[in-house]
PDB file of C-alpha atoms in Angstrom:
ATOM      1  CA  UNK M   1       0.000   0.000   0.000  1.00 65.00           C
ATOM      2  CA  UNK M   2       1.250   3.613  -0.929  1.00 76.00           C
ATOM      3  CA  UNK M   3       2.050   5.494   1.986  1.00 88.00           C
ATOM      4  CA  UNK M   4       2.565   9.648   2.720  1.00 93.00           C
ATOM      5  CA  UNK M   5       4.664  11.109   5.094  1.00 94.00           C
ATOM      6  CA  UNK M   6       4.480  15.021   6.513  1.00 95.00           C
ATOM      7  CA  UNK M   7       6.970  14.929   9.046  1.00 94.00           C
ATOM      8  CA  UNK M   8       6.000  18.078  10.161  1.00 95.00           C
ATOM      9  CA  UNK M   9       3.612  17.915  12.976  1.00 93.00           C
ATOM     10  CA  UNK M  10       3.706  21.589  13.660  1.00 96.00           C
ATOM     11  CA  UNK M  11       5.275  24.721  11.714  1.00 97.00           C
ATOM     12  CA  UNK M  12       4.194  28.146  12.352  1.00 97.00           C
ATOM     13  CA  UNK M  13       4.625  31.667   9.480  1.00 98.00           C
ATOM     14  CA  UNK M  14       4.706  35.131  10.680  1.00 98.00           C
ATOM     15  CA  UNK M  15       1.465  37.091   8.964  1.00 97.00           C
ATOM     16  CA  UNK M  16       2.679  37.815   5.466  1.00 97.00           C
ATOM     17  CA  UNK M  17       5.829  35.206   5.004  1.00 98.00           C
ATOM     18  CA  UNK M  18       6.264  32.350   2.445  1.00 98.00           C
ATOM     19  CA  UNK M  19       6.183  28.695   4.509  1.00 98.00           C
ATOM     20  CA  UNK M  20       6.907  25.124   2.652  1.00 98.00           C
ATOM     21  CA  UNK M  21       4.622  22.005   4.277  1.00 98.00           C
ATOM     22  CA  UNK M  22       7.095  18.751   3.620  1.00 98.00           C
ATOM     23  CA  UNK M  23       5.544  15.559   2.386  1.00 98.00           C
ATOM     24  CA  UNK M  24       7.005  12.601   1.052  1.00 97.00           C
ATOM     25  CA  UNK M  25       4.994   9.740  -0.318  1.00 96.00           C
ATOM     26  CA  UNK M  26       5.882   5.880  -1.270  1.00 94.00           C
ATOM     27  CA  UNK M  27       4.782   4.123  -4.421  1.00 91.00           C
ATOM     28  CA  UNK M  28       5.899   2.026  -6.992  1.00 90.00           C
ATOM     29  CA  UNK M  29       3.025   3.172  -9.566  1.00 88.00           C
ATOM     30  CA  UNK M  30       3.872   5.427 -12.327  1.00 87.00           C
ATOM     31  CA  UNK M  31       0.666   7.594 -12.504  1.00 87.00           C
ATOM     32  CA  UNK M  32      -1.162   9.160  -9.731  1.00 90.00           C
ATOM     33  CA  UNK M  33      -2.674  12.572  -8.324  1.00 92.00           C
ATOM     34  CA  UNK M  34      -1.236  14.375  -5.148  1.00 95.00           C
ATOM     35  CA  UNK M  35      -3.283  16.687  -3.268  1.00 96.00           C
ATOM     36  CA  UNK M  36      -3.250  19.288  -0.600  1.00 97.00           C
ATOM     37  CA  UNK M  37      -6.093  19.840   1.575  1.00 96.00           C
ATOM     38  CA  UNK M  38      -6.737  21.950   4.405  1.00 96.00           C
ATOM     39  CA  UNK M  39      -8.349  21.503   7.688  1.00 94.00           C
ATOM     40  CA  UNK M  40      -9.560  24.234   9.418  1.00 93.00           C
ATOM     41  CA  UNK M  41     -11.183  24.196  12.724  1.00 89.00           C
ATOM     42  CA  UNK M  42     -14.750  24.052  10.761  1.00 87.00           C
ATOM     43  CA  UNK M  43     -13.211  20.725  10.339  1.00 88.00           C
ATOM     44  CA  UNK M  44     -14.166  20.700   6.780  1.00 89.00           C
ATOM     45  CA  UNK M  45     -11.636  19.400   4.309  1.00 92.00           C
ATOM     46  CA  UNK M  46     -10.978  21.832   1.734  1.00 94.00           C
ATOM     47  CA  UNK M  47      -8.580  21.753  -2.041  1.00 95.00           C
ATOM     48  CA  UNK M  48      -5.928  23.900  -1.807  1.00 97.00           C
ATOM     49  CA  UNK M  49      -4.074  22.353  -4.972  1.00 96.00           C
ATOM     50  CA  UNK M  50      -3.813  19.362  -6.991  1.00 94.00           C
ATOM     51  CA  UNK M  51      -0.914  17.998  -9.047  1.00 95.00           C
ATOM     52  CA  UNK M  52      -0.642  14.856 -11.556  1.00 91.00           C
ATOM     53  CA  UNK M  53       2.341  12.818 -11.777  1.00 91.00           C
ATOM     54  CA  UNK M  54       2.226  13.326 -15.695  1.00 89.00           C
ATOM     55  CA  UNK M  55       2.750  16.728 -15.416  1.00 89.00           C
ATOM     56  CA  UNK M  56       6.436  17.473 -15.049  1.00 87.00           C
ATOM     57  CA  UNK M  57       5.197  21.753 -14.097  1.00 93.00           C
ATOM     58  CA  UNK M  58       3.983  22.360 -10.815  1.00 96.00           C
ATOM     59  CA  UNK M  59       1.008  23.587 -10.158  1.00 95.00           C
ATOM     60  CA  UNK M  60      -0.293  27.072  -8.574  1.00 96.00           C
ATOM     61  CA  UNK M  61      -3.188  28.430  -7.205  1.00 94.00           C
ATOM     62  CA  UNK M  62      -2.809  31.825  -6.066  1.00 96.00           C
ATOM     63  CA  UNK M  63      -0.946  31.853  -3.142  1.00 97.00           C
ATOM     64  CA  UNK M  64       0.013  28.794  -2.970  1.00 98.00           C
ATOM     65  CA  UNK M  65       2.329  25.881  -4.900  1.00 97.00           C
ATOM     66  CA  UNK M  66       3.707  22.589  -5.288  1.00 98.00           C
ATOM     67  CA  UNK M  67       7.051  21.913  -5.897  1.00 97.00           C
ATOM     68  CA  UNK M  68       7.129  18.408  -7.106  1.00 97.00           C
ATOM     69  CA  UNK M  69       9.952  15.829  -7.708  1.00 96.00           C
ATOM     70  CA  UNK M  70       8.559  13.003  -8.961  1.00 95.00           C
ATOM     71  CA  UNK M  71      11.737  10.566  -8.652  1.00 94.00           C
ATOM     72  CA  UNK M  72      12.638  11.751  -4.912  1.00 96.00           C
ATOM     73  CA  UNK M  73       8.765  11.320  -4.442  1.00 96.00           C
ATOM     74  CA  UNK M  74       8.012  14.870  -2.668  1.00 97.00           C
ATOM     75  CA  UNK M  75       5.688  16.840  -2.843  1.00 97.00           C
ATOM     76  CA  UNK M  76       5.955  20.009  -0.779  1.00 98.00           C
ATOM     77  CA  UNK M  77       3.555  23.048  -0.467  1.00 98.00           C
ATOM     78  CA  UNK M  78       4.396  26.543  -0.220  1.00 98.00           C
ATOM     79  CA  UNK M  79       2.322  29.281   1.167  1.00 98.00           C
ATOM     80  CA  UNK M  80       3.339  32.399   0.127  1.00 98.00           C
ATOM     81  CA  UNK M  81       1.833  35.775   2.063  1.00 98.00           C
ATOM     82  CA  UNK M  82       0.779  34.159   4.645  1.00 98.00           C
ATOM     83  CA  UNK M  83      -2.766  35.309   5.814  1.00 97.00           C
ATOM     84  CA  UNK M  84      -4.623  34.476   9.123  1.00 97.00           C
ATOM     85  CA  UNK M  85      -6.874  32.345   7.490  1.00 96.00           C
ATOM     86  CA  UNK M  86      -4.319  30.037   6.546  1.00 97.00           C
ATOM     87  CA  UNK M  87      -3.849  28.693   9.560  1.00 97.00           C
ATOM     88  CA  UNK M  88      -5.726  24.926   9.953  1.00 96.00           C
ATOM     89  CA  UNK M  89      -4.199  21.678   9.509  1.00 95.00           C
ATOM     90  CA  UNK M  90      -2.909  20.656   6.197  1.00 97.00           C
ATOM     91  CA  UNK M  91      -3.226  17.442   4.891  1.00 96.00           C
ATOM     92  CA  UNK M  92      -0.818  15.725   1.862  1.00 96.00           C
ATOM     93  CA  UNK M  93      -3.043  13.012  -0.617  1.00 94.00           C
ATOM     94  CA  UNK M  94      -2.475  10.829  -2.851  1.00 93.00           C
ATOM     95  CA  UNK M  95      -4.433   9.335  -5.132  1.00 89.00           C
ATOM     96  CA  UNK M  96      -3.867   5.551  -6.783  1.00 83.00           C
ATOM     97  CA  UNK M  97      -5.231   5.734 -10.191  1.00 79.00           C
ATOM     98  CA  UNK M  98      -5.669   1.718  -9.592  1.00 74.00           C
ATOM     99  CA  UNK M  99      -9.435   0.735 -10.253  1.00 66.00           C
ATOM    100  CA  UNK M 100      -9.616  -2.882  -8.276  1.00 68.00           C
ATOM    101  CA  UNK M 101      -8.448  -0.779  -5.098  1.00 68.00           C
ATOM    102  CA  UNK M 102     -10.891   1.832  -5.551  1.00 68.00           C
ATOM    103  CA  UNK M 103      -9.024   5.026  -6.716  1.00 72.00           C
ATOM    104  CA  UNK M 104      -8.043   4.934  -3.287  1.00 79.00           C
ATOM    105  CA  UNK M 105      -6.424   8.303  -1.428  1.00 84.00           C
ATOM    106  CA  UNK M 106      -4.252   8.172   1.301  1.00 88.00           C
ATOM    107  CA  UNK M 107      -3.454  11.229   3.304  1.00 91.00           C
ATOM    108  CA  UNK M 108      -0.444  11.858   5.553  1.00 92.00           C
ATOM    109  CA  UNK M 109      -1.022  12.919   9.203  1.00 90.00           C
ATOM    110  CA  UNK M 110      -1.099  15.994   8.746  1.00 94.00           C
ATOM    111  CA  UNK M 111       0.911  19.363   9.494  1.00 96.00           C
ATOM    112  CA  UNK M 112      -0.651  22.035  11.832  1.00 95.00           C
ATOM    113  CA  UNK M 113      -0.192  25.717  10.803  1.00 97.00           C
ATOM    114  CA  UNK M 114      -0.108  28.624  12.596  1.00 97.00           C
ATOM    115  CA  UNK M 115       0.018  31.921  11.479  1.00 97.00           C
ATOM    116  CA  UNK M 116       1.355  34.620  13.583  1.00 97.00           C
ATOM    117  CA  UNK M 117      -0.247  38.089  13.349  1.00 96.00           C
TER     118      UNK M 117
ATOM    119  CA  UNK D   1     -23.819  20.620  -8.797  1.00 73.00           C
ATOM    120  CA  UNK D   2     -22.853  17.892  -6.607  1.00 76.00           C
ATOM    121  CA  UNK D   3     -23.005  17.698  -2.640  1.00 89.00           C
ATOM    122  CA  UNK D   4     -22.335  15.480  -0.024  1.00 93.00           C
ATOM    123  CA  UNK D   5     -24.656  14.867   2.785  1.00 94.00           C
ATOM    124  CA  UNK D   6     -23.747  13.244   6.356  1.00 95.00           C
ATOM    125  CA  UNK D   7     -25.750  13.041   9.461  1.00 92.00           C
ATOM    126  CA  UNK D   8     -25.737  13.596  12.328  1.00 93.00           C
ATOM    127  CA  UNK D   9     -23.270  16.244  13.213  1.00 93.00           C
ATOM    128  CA  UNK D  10     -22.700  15.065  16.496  1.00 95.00           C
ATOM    129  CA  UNK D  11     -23.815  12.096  18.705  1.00 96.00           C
ATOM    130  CA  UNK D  12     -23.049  10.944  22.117  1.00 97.00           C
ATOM    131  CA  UNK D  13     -23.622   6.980  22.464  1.00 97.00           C
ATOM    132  CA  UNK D  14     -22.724   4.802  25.646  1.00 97.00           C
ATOM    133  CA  UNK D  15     -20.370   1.610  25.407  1.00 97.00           C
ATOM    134  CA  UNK D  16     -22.493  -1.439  23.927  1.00 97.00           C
ATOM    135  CA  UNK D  17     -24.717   0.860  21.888  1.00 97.00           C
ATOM    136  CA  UNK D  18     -25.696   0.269  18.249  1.00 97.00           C
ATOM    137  CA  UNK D  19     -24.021   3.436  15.901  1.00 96.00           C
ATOM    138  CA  UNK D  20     -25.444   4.111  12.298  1.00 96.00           C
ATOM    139  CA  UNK D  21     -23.921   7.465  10.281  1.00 97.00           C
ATOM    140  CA  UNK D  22     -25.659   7.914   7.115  1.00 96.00           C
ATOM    141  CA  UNK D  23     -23.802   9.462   4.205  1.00 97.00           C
ATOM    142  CA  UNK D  24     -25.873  10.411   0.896  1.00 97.00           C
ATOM    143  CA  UNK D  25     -24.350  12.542  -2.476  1.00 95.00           C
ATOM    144  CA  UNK D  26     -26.393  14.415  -5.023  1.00 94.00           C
ATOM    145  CA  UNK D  27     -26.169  15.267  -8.339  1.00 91.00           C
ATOM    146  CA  UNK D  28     -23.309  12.488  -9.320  1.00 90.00           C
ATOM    147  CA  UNK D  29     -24.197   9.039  -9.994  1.00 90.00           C
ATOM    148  CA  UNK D  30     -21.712   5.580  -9.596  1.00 91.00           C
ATOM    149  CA  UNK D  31     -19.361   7.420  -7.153  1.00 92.00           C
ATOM    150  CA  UNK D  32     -16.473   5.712  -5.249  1.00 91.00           C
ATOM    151  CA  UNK D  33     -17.811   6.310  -1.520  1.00 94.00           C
ATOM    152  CA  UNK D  34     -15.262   6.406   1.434  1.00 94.00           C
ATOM    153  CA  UNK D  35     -15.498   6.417   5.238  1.00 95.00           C
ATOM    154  CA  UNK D  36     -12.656   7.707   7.186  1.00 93.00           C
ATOM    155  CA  UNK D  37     -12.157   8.245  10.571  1.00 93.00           C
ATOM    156  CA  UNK D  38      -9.737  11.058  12.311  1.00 90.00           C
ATOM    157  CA  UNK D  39      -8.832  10.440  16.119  1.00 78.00           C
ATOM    158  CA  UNK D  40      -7.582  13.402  17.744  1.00 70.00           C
ATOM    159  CA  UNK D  41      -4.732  15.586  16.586  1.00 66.00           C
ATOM    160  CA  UNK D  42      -4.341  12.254  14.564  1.00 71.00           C
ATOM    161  CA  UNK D  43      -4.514  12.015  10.091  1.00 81.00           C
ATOM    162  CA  UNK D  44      -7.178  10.626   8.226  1.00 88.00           C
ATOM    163  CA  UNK D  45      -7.487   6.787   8.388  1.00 88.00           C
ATOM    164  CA  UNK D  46      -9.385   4.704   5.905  1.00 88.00           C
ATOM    165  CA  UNK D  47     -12.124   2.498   6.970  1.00 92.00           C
ATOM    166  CA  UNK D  48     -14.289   1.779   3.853  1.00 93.00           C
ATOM    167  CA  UNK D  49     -14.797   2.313   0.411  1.00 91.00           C
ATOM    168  CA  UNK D  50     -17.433   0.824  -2.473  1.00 93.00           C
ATOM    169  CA  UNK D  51     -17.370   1.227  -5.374  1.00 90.00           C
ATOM    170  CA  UNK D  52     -20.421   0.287  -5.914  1.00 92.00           C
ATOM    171  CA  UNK D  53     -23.901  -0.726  -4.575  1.00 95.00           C
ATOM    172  CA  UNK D  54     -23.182  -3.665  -2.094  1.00 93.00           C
ATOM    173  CA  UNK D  55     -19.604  -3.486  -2.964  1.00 93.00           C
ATOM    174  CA  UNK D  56     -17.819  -2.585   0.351  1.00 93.00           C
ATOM    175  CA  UNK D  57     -14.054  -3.145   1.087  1.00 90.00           C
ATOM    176  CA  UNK D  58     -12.825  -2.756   4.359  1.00 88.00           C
ATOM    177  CA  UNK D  59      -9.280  -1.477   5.159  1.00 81.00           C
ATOM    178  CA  UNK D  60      -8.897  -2.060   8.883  1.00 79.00           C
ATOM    179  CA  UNK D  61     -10.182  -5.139  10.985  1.00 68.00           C
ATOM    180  CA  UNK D  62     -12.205  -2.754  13.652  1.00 80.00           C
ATOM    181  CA  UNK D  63     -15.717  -3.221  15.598  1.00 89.00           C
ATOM    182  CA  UNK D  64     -16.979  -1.420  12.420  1.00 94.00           C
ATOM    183  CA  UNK D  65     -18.697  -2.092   9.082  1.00 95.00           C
ATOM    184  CA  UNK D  66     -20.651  -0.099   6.026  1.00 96.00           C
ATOM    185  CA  UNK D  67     -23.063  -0.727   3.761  1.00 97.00           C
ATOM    186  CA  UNK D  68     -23.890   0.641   0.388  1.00 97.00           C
ATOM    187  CA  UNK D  69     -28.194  -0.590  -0.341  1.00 96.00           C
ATOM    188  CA  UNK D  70     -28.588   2.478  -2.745  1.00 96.00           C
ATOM    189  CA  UNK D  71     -25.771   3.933  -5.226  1.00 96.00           C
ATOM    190  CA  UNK D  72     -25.121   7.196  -3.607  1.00 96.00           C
ATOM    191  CA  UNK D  73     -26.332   6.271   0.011  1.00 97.00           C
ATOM    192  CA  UNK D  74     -23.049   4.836   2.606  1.00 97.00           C
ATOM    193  CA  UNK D  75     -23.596   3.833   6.168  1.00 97.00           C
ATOM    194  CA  UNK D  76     -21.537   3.157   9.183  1.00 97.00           C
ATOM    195  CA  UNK D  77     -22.278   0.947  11.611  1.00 96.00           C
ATOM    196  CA  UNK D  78     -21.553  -0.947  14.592  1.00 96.00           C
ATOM    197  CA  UNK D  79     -23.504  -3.251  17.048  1.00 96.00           C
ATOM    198  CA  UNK D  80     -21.803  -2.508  20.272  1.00 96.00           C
ATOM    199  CA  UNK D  81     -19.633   0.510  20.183  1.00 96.00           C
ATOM    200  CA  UNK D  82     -16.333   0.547  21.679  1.00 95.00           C
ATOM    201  CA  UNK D  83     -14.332   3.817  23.874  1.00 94.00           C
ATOM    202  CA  UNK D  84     -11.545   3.488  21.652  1.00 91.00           C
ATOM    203  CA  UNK D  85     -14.377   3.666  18.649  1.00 93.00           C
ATOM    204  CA  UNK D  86     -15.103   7.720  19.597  1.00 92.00           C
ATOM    205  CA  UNK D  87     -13.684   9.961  17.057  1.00 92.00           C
ATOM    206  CA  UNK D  88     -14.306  12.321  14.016  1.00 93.00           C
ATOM    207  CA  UNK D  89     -15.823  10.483  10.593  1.00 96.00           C
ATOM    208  CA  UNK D  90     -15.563  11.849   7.857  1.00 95.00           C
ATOM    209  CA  UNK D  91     -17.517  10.474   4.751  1.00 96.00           C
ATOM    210  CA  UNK D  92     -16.036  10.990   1.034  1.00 95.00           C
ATOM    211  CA  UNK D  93     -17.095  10.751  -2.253  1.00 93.00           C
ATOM    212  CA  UNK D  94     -15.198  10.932  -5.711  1.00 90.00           C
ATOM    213  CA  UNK D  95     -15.677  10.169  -9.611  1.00 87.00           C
ATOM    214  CA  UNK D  96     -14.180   6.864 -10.664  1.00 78.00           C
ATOM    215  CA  UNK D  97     -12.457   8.922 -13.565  1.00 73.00           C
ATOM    216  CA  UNK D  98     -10.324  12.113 -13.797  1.00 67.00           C
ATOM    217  CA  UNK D  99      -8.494  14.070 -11.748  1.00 59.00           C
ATOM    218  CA  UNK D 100     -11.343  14.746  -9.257  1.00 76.00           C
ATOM    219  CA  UNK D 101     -10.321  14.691  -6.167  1.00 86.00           C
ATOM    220  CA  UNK D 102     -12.389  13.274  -3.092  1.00 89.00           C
ATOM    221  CA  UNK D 103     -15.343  15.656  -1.553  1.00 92.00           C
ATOM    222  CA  UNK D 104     -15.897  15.253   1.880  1.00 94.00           C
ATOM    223  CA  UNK D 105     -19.162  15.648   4.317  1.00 94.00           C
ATOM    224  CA  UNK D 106     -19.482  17.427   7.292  1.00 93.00           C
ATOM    225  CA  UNK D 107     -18.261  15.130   9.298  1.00 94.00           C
ATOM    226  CA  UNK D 108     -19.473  13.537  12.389  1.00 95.00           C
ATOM    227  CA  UNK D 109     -17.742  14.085  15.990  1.00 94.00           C
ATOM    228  CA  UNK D 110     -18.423  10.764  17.579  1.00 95.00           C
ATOM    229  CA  UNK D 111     -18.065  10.269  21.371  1.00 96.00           C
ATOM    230  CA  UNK D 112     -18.701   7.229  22.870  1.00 96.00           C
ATOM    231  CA  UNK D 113     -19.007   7.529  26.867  1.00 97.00           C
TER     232      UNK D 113
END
């Protein structure tokens, strides 16, 4: 079974600075999705980003961005201007493309982020 | 557009009590369903998914099972609920195809005294 890492459990960005959530992920497919999603106290899992393993550019949404490296399996996510929404827990994904196991994701354990004002 | 649905939002249930969370999507048909379950200050962890009608797989050997009697209807259930079974669930849905990525419920905070 794939497996992600964030061996983060905390990090914390001053109101306004760029911070990079680590994840690392283990898998000996060749095509699959990573995603970010954020937790915020709601407890509702939001998209920040997705990226697919095909794609060799890394995807951005606004504020924030992957930086993928496909052969050192990583997948980190920068937050650039930091805001005070921003801060929740952030959760790394990924998603086997494999049908019999049922497109299954698998999320890390999470990094909490604070945001100092 | 598509949404998820999952009741109830909270619940308090005593040790040996039966448990049944309903999950139901709109708008989508022949979606992958999921169940997972988030302790405290803990990740995600997967406890079901179908991907379709009376098609469940389970990932973890646990006091829990699901059921899938209608395409876009998942439940979670137990007999006799367990402490160590209190936690937040969290009931997904995604398309079978594409780059979709999974939509989540509401989630239910599950306490078991």
């Amino acid at each position: 079974a794939q497996t992600v890492t964030q061996s983060q459990p905390e990090m914390s960005v001053q109101e306004a600075e760029t911070v990079t959530l680590s994840c690392t992920y283990d898998t000996s497919e060749s095509d699959y999705y990573l995603f970010w999603y954020k937790q915020p106290p709601s407890r509702q899992m939001i998209l920040v980003i997705r990226q697919e393993a095909y794609k060799q550019q890394n995807a951005t949404e606004n504020r924030f961005s992957v930086n993928f490296q496909k052969a050192a399996k990583s997948f980190s996510l920068k937050i650039s201007d930091s805001q005070l929404g921003d801060a929740a827990m952030y959760f790394c994904a990924y998603r086997s493309l494999t049908l019999t196991t049922g497109n299954q994701f698998y999320f890390g354990t999470g990094t909490s982020l604070t945001v100092i004002p | 557009s598509q949404t998820i649905h999952q009741w109830p939002a909270t619940l308090v249930q005593p040790v040996g009590s039966p448990l049944s969370l309903e999950c139901t999507v709109e708008g989508t048909s022949n979606p992958n369903l999921y169940w997972y379950r988030q302790a405290a200050g803990r990740g995600l962890q997967l406890l079901f998914y179908s991907v379709g009608i009376g098609q469940i797989s389970s990932e973890v050997p646990q006091n829990l099972s699901a059921s899938r009697p209608q395409d876009r209807q998942f439940i979670l259930s137990s007999k006799k609920l367990l402490l160590s079974d209190s936690g937040f669930y969290l009931c997904a849905w995604m398309r079978r195809t594409g780059n979709t990525e999974a939509f989540f419920g509401q989630g239910t905070r599950l306490t078991v005294v």
